Amino acid sequence: MTIMPELELREVDATNWREVATVEPREDQRGFVATVPYYLALCHYGGIWNPVGLYEGDRVVGFAMWGVEKEDDSRWIGGLTIDQRHQGKGYGRAAVERLIAFLRDEPGCSGIALSFPPENEAARRLYASLGFLETG
């Protein structure tokens, strides 16, 4: 039996952005995600995305951002990155499960969506196993 990590979502702010910005994917994943500093800039200047650090205890293990689709009030998960030092330990699944639980509790949430490059088979399998349906 695999024990899933307990992850906490923490808003990225002036107190923790530097440690969150150090999150880096594995080399073979860099074509699928942008750098966390780039995502943080999108969150700060784009007016759409909300950044969260993914923490296990006091240790940052990843990053994600979420936003609201104004047309239908659905929530979007974007920029999910698990640090290369913490890969293969269940953090990706735990992060998506934690994000789903958090976003479902958002007032007015009509659904949850995400996207991934079609060649990212690991993401495809993970998201399908969590109930996401591909729409093209």
PDB file of C-alpha atoms in Angstrom:
ATOM      1  CA  MET A   1       0.000   0.000   0.000  1.00  0.00           C
ATOM      2  CA  THR A   2       1.316   3.423  -0.975  1.00  0.00           C
ATOM      3  CA  ILE A   3       0.853   6.249   1.507  1.00  0.00           C
ATOM      4  CA  MET A   4       0.020   9.525  -0.217  1.00  0.00           C
ATOM      5  CA  PRO A   5       1.914  12.593   0.940  1.00  0.00           C
ATOM      6  CA  GLU A   6      -0.028  15.207   2.907  1.00  0.00           C
ATOM      7  CA  LEU A   7       0.267  18.389   0.890  1.00  0.00           C
ATOM      8  CA  GLU A   8      -0.722  21.881   1.899  1.00  0.00           C
ATOM      9  CA  LEU A   9      -1.465  24.635  -0.603  1.00  0.00           C
ATOM     10  CA  ARG A  10       0.051  27.941   0.465  1.00  0.00           C
ATOM     11  CA  GLU A  11      -0.526  31.201  -1.325  1.00  0.00           C
ATOM     12  CA  VAL A  12       2.693  32.504  -2.850  1.00  0.00           C
ATOM     13  CA  ASP A  13       3.448  35.925  -1.415  1.00  0.00           C
ATOM     14  CA  ALA A  14       6.338  38.158  -0.374  1.00  0.00           C
ATOM     15  CA  THR A  15       7.369  35.720   2.371  1.00  0.00           C
ATOM     16  CA  ASN A  16       7.808  32.568   0.278  1.00  0.00           C
ATOM     17  CA  TRP A  17       8.114  33.432  -3.413  1.00  0.00           C
ATOM     18  CA  ARG A  18      11.896  32.962  -3.420  1.00  0.00           C
ATOM     19  CA  GLU A  19      11.749  29.381  -2.151  1.00  0.00           C
ATOM     20  CA  VAL A  20       8.859  28.536  -4.492  1.00  0.00           C
ATOM     21  CA  ALA A  21      10.821  29.987  -7.430  1.00  0.00           C
ATOM     22  CA  THR A  22      13.513  27.324  -6.878  1.00  0.00           C
ATOM     23  CA  VAL A  23      11.128  24.511  -7.909  1.00  0.00           C
ATOM     24  CA  GLU A  24      12.456  22.880 -11.084  1.00  0.00           C
ATOM     25  CA  PRO A  25      11.123  19.965 -13.119  1.00  0.00           C
ATOM     26  CA  ARG A  26      13.324  17.141 -14.357  1.00  0.00           C
ATOM     27  CA  GLU A  27      15.251  17.873 -17.537  1.00  0.00           C
ATOM     28  CA  ASP A  28      12.970  15.612 -19.625  1.00  0.00           C
ATOM     29  CA  GLN A  29       9.892  17.574 -18.449  1.00  0.00           C
ATOM     30  CA  ARG A  30      11.110  21.055 -19.370  1.00  0.00           C
ATOM     31  CA  GLY A  31       9.348  20.923 -22.722  1.00  0.00           C
ATOM     32  CA  PHE A  32       6.009  20.432 -20.963  1.00  0.00           C
ATOM     33  CA  VAL A  33       6.119  23.246 -18.390  1.00  0.00           C
ATOM     34  CA  ALA A  34       7.505  26.750 -18.163  1.00  0.00           C
ATOM     35  CA  THR A  35       9.853  27.808 -15.393  1.00  0.00           C
ATOM     36  CA  VAL A  36       8.279  28.658 -12.053  1.00  0.00           C
ATOM     37  CA  PRO A  37       9.684  32.233 -12.154  1.00  0.00           C
ATOM     38  CA  TYR A  38       7.870  32.683 -15.501  1.00  0.00           C
ATOM     39  CA  TYR A  39       4.647  31.332 -13.986  1.00  0.00           C
ATOM     40  CA  LEU A  40       5.046  33.676 -11.018  1.00  0.00           C
ATOM     41  CA  ALA A  41       5.360  36.614 -13.413  1.00  0.00           C
ATOM     42  CA  LEU A  42       2.172  35.490 -15.207  1.00  0.00           C
ATOM     43  CA  CYS A  43       0.393  35.350 -11.869  1.00  0.00           C
ATOM     44  CA  HIS A  44       1.646  38.751 -10.785  1.00  0.00           C
ATOM     45  CA  TYR A  45       1.100  40.651 -14.031  1.00  0.00           C
ATOM     46  CA  GLY A  46      -1.520  38.653 -15.927  1.00  0.00           C
ATOM     47  CA  GLY A  47      -4.492  39.200 -13.654  1.00  0.00           C
ATOM     48  CA  ILE A  48      -5.807  35.656 -14.196  1.00  0.00           C
ATOM     49  CA  TRP A  49      -3.739  33.135 -12.250  1.00  0.00           C
ATOM     50  CA  ASN A  50      -3.380  32.568  -8.503  1.00  0.00           C
ATOM     51  CA  PRO A  51      -0.082  30.947  -7.451  1.00  0.00           C
ATOM     52  CA  VAL A  52       0.228  28.306  -4.738  1.00  0.00           C
ATOM     53  CA  GLY A  53       3.247  26.573  -3.316  1.00  0.00           C
ATOM     54  CA  LEU A  54       2.855  22.860  -2.661  1.00  0.00           C
ATOM     55  CA  TYR A  55       4.249  22.056   0.775  1.00  0.00           C
ATOM     56  CA  GLU A  56       4.823  18.941   2.783  1.00  0.00           C
ATOM     57  CA  GLY A  57       5.397  20.320   6.249  1.00  0.00           C
ATOM     58  CA  ASP A  58       7.845  23.208   5.898  1.00  0.00           C
ATOM     59  CA  ARG A  59       9.362  21.894   2.662  1.00  0.00           C
ATOM     60  CA  VAL A  60       8.237  23.223  -0.701  1.00  0.00           C
ATOM     61  CA  VAL A  61       7.898  20.320  -3.144  1.00  0.00           C
ATOM     62  CA  GLY A  62       6.090  21.972  -6.025  1.00  0.00           C
ATOM     63  CA  PHE A  63       4.115  24.787  -7.552  1.00  0.00           C
ATOM     64  CA  ALA A  64       0.722  25.227  -9.206  1.00  0.00           C
ATOM     65  CA  MET A  65      -1.506  28.042 -10.267  1.00  0.00           C
ATOM     66  CA  TRP A  66      -5.247  28.231 -10.671  1.00  0.00           C
ATOM     67  CA  GLY A  67      -7.679  30.604 -12.311  1.00  0.00           C
ATOM     68  CA  VAL A  68     -11.368  31.202 -12.988  1.00  0.00           C
ATOM     69  CA  GLU A  69     -12.887  30.937 -16.463  1.00  0.00           C
ATOM     70  CA  LYS A  70     -15.198  33.954 -16.512  1.00  0.00           C
ATOM     71  CA  GLU A  71     -17.545  32.482 -19.152  1.00  0.00           C
ATOM     72  CA  ASP A  72     -18.738  29.580 -17.009  1.00  0.00           C
ATOM     73  CA  ASP A  73     -17.129  29.978 -13.554  1.00  0.00           C
ATOM     74  CA  SER A  74     -15.085  26.817 -14.014  1.00  0.00           C
ATOM     75  CA  ARG A  75     -11.701  26.609 -12.329  1.00  0.00           C
ATOM     76  CA  TRP A  76      -8.485  25.871 -14.199  1.00  0.00           C
ATOM     77  CA  ILE A  77      -5.382  24.198 -12.870  1.00  0.00           C
ATOM     78  CA  GLY A  78      -2.223  25.386 -14.610  1.00  0.00           C
ATOM     79  CA  GLY A  79       1.531  25.342 -14.288  1.00  0.00           C
ATOM     80  CA  LEU A  80       1.687  22.251 -12.091  1.00  0.00           C
ATOM     81  CA  THR A  81       5.355  21.495 -11.396  1.00  0.00           C
ATOM     82  CA  ILE A  82       6.825  19.043  -8.912  1.00  0.00           C
ATOM     83  CA  ASP A  83      10.455  19.720  -8.050  1.00  0.00           C
ATOM     84  CA  GLN A  84      12.889  17.247  -9.612  1.00  0.00           C
ATOM     85  CA  ARG A  85      14.171  16.226  -6.148  1.00  0.00           C
ATOM     86  CA  HIS A  86      10.681  15.105  -5.149  1.00  0.00           C
ATOM     87  CA  GLN A  87       9.546  13.255  -8.277  1.00  0.00           C
ATOM     88  CA  GLY A  88       8.290   9.689  -8.099  1.00  0.00           C
ATOM     89  CA  LYS A  89       6.962  10.028  -4.541  1.00  0.00           C
ATOM     90  CA  GLY A  90       3.267  10.602  -5.254  1.00  0.00           C
ATOM     91  CA  TYR A  91       3.393  14.392  -5.024  1.00  0.00           C
ATOM     92  CA  GLY A  92       1.880  14.934  -8.483  1.00  0.00           C
ATOM     93  CA  ARG A  93      -1.219  12.892  -7.682  1.00  0.00           C
ATOM     94  CA  ALA A  94      -1.463  14.375  -4.190  1.00  0.00           C
ATOM     95  CA  ALA A  95      -1.169  17.894  -5.630  1.00  0.00           C
ATOM     96  CA  VAL A  96      -3.984  17.392  -8.151  1.00  0.00           C
ATOM     97  CA  GLU A  97      -6.207  15.769  -5.517  1.00  0.00           C
ATOM     98  CA  ARG A  98      -5.546  18.641  -3.105  1.00  0.00           C
ATOM     99  CA  LEU A  99      -6.189  21.238  -5.814  1.00  0.00           C
ATOM    100  CA  ILE A 100      -9.462  19.551  -6.803  1.00  0.00           C
ATOM    101  CA  ALA A 101     -10.650  19.575  -3.175  1.00  0.00           C
ATOM    102  CA  PHE A 102      -9.646  23.230  -2.761  1.00  0.00           C
ATOM    103  CA  LEU A 103     -11.230  24.399  -6.027  1.00  0.00           C
ATOM    104  CA  ARG A 104     -14.491  22.504  -5.471  1.00  0.00           C
ATOM    105  CA  ASP A 105     -14.936  24.565  -2.302  1.00  0.00           C
ATOM    106  CA  GLU A 106     -14.553  27.848  -4.192  1.00  0.00           C
ATOM    107  CA  PRO A 107     -17.890  29.738  -4.308  1.00  0.00           C
ATOM    108  CA  GLY A 108     -19.622  29.288  -7.664  1.00  0.00           C
ATOM    109  CA  CYS A 109     -17.225  26.644  -9.011  1.00  0.00           C
ATOM    110  CA  SER A 110     -19.005  24.973 -11.938  1.00  0.00           C
ATOM    111  CA  GLY A 111     -16.258  22.481 -12.795  1.00  0.00           C
ATOM    112  CA  ILE A 112     -12.516  21.956 -12.912  1.00  0.00           C
ATOM    113  CA  ALA A 113     -10.380  21.796 -16.041  1.00  0.00           C
ATOM    114  CA  LEU A 114      -6.731  21.636 -17.015  1.00  0.00           C
ATOM    115  CA  SER A 115      -4.655  21.153 -20.102  1.00  0.00           C
ATOM    116  CA  PHE A 116      -1.456  19.362 -21.016  1.00  0.00           C
ATOM    117  CA  PRO A 117       0.655  18.820 -24.126  1.00  0.00           C
ATOM    118  CA  PRO A 118      -0.684  15.757 -25.978  1.00  0.00           C
ATOM    119  CA  GLU A 119       2.749  14.111 -25.966  1.00  0.00           C
ATOM    120  CA  ASN A 120       2.894  14.185 -22.145  1.00  0.00           C
ATOM    121  CA  GLU A 121       1.764  10.616 -21.523  1.00  0.00           C
ATOM    122  CA  ALA A 122       2.484  10.719 -17.781  1.00  0.00           C
ATOM    123  CA  ALA A 123       0.121  13.692 -17.380  1.00  0.00           C
ATOM    124  CA  ARG A 124      -2.502  11.998 -19.552  1.00  0.00           C
ATOM    125  CA  ARG A 125      -2.471   8.863 -17.383  1.00  0.00           C
ATOM    126  CA  LEU A 126      -2.509  10.822 -14.113  1.00  0.00           C
ATOM    127  CA  TYR A 127      -5.371  13.101 -15.089  1.00  0.00           C
ATOM    128  CA  ALA A 128      -7.439  10.250 -16.566  1.00  0.00           C
ATOM    129  CA  SER A 129      -6.978   8.235 -13.369  1.00  0.00           C
ATOM    130  CA  LEU A 130      -8.370  11.204 -11.425  1.00  0.00           C
ATOM    131  CA  GLY A 131     -11.498  11.407 -13.587  1.00  0.00           C
ATOM    132  CA  PHE A 132     -10.584  14.122 -16.070  1.00  0.00           C
ATOM    133  CA  LEU A 133     -11.967  13.576 -19.567  1.00  0.00           C
ATOM    134  CA  GLU A 134     -10.112  14.647 -22.687  1.00  0.00           C
ATOM    135  CA  THR A 135     -11.967  17.162 -24.814  1.00  0.00           C
ATOM    136  CA  GLY A 136      -9.336  17.844 -27.448  1.00  0.00           C
TER     137      GLY A 136
END
